[in-house]
Coordinates of N, CA and C in Angstrom, one line a residue:
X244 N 25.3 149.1 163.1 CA 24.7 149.4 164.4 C 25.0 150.8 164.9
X245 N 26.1 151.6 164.5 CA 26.4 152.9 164.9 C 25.5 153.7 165.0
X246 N 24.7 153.8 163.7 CA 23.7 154.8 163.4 C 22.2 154.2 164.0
X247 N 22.2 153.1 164.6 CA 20.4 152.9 165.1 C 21.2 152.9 166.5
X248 N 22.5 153.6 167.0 CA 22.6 153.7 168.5 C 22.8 155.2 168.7
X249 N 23.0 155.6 167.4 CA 23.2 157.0 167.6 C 21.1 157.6 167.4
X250 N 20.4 156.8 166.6 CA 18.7 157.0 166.7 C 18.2 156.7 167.6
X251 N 19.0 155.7 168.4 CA 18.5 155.5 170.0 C 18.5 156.6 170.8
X252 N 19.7 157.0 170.6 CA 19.9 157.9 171.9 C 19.4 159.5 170.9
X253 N 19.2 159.7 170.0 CA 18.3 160.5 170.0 C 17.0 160.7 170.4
X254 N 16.2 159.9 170.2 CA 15.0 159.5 170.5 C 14.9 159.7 172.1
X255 N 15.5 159.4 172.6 CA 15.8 158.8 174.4 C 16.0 160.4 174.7
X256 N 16.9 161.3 174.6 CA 16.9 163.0 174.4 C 15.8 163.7 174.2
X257 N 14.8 163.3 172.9 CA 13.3 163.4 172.3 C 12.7 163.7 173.7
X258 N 12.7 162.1 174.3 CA 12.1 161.9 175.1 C 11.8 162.3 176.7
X259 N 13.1 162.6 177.1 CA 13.8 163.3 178.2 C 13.2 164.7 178.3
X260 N 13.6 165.7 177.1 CA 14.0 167.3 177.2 C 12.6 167.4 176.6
X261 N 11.4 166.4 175.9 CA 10.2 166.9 176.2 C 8.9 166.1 176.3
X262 N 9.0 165.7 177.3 CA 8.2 164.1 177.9 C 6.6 164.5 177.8
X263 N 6.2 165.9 177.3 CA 4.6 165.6 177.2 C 4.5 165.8 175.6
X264 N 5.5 166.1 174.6 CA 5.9 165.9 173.3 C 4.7 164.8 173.0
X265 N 3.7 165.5 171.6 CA 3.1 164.1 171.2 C 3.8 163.0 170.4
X266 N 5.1 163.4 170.4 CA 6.0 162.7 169.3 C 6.5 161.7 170.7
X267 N 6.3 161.6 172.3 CA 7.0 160.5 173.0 C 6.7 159.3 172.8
X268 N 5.6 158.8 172.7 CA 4.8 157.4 172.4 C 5.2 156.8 171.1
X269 N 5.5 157.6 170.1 CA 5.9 157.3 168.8 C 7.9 157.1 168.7
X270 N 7.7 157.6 169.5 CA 9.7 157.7 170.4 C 10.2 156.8 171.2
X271 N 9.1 156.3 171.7 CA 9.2 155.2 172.9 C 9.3 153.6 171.4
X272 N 8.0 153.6 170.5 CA 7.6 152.8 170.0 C 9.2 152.5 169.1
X273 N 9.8 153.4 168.4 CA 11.1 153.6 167.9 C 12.4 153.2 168.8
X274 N 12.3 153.3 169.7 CA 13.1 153.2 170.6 C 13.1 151.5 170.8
X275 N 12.0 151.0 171.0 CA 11.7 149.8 170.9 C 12.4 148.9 170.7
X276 N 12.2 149.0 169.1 CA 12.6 148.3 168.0 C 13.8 148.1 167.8
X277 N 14.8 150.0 168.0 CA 16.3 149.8 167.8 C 16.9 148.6 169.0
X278 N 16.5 149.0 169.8 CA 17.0 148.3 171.1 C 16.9 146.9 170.6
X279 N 15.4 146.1 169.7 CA 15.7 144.7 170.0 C 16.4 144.4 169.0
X280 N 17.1 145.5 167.5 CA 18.2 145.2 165.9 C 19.4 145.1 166.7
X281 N 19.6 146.2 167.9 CA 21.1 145.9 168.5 C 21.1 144.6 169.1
X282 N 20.3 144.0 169.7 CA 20.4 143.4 170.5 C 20.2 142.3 169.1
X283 N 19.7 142.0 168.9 CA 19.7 141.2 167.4 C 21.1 141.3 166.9
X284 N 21.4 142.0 166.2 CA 23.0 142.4 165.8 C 24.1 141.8 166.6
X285 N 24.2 142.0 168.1 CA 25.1 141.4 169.1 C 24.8 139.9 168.9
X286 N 23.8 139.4 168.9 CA 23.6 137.8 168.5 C 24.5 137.4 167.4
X287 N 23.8 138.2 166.0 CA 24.5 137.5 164.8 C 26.1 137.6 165.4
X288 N 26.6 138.7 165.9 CA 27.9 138.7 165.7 C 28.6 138.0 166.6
X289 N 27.8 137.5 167.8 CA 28.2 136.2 168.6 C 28.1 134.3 168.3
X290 N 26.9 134.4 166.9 CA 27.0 133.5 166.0 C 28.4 133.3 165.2
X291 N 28.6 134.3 164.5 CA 29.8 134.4 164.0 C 31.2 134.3 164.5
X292 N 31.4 134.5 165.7 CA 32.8 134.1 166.5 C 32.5 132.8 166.7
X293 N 31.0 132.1 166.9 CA 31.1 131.0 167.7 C 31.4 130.2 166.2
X294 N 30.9 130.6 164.9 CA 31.9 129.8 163.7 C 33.1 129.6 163.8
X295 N 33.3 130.8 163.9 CA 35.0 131.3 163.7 C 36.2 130.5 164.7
X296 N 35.3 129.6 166.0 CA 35.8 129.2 167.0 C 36.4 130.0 168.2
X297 N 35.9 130.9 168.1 CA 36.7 132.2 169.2 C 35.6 131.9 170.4
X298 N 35.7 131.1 171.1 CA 34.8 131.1 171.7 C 34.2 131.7 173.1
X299 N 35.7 132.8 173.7 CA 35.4 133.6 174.5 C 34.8 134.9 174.1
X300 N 35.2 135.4 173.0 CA 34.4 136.2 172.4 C 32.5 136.0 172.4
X301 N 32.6 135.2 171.6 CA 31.4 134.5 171.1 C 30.5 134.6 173.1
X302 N 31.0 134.0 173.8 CA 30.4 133.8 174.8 C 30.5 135.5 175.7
X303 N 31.3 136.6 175.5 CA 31.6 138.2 175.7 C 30.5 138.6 174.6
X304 N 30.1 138.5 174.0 CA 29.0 139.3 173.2 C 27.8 138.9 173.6
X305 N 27.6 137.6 174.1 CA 26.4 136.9 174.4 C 25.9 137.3 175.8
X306 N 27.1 137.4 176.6 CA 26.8 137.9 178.1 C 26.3 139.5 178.0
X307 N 27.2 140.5 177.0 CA 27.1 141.7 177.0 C 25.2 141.7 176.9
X308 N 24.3 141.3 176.2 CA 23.4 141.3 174.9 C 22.6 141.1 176.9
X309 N 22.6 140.0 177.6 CA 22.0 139.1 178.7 C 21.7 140.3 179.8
X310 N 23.4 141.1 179.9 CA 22.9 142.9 180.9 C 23.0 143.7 180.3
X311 N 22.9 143.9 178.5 CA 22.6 145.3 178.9 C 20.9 145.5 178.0
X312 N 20.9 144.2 177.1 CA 19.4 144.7 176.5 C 18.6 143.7 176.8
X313 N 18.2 143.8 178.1 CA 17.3 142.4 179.1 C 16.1 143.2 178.5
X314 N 14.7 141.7 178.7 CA 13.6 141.9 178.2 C 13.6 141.8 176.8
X315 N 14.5 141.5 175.7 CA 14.6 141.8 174.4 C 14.5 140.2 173.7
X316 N 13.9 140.4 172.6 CA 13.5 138.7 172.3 C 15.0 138.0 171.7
X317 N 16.0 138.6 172.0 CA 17.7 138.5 171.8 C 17.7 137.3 173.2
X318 N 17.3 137.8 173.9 CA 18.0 137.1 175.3 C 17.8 135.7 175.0
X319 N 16.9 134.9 174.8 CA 17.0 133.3 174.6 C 18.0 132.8 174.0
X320 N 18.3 133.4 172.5 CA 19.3 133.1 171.9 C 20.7 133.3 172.9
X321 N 20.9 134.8 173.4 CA 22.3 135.0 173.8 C 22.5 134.0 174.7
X322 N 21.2 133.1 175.8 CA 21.8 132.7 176.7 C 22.3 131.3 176.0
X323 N 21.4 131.0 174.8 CA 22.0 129.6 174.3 C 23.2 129.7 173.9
X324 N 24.0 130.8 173.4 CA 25.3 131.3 173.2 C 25.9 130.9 174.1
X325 N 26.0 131.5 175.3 CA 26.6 131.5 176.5 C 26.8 130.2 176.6
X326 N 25.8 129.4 177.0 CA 25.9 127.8 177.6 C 27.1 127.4 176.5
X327 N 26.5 127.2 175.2 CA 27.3 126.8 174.1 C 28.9 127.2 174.2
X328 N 29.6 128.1 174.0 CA 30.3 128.9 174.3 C 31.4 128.0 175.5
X329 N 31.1 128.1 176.6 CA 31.2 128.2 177.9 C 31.1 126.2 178.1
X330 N 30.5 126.2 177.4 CA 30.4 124.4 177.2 C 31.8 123.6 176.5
X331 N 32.1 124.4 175.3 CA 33.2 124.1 174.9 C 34.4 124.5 175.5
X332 N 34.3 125.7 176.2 CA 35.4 126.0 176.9 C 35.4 125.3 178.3
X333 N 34.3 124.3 178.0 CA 35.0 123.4 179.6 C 34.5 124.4 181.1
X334 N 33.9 125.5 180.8 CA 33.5 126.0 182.1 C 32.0 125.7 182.5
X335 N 32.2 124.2 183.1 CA 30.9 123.8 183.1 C 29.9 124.5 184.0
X336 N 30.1 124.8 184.9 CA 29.4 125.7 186.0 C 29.2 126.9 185.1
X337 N 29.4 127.8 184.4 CA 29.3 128.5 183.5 C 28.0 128.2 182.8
X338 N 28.3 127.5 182.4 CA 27.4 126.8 181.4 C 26.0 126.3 181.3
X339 N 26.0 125.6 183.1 CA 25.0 125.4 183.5 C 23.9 126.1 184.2
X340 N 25.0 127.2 184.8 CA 23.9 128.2 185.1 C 23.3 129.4 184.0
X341 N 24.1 129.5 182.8 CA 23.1 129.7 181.9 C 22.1 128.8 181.2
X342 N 22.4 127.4 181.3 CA 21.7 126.4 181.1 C 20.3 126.3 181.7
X343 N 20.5 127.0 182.7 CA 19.4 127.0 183.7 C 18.8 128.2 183.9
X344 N 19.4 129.1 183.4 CA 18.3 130.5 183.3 C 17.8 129.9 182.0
X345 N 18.2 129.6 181.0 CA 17.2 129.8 179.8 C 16.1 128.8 180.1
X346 N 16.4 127.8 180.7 CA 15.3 126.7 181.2 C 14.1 127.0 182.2
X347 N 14.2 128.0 183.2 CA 13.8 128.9 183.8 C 12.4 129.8 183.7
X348 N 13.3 130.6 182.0 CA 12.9 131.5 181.4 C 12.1 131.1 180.5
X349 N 12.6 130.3 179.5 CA 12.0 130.2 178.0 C 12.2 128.4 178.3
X350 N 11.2 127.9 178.8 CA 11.2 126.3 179.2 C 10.9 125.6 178.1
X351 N 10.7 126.1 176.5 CA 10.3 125.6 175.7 C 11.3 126.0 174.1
X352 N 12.3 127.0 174.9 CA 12.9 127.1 174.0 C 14.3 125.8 173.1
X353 N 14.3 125.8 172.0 CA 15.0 124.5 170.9 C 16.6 124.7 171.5
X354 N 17.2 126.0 171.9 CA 18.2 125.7 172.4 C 19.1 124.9 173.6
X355 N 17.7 124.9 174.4 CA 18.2 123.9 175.2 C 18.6 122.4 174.9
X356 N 17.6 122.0 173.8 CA 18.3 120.7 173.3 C 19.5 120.6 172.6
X357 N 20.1 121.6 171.8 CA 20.9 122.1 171.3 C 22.2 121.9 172.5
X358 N 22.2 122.8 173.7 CA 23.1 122.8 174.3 C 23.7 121.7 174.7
X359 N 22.6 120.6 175.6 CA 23.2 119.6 176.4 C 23.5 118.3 175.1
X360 N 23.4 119.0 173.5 CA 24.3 118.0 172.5 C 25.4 118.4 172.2
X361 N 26.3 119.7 172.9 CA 27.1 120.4 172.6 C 28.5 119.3 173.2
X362 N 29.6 118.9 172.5 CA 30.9 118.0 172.4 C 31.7 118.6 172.7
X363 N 32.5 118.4 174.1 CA 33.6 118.9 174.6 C 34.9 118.6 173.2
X364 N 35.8 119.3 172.7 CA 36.5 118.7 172.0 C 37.7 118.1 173.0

């Protein structure tokens, strides 16, 4: 992820220091994409804590992914993270109101069934 955040923010510079550049639309289009592999990337690696049982972590990457790369087809997933996460940790109010943005949002998305089968241990 270093190097598609360091091609982010070049692009984003591209874009800035020469905004009628015919290379901005093709910088914008790039720009795109990195934004939704990070935001992708933050997922896997909030999948992975939520293996590993760390599950404040797991639910800190998922929230990070929710403000800082909104709009991104990442967000359904991180919110099912969250709920999940925040479910096992017993912070039910937590839980529910990500429960309830993704329901909100993506009313048809599989993780909401997922969530409300999630087992307090």
């Amino acid at each position: 992820p270093g190097a598609a955040l360091q091609s982010f923010q070049d692009f984003l510079e591209l874009t800035k220091r020469f905004p009628d550049s015919e290379y901005v639309e093709d910088s914008e289009q790039r720009m795109r994409y990195l934004r939704n592999n990070l935001a992708k990337n933050e997922v896997h690696v909030a999948n992975y804590y939520m293996r590993r049982g760390a599950f404040v972590a797991a639910a800190n990457r998922a929230r990070y992914v929710v403000e800082n790369y909104p709009r991104t087809p990442a967000v359904p997933d991180a919110l099912v993270l969250m709920a999940k996460a925040y479910r096992v940790l017993e912070m039910n109010d937590l839980s529910d109101d990500a429960l309830r943005v993704l329901e909100l949002n993506y009313p048809n998305h599989p993780g909401i069934y997922e969530v409300k089968q999630v087992k307090v241990k």
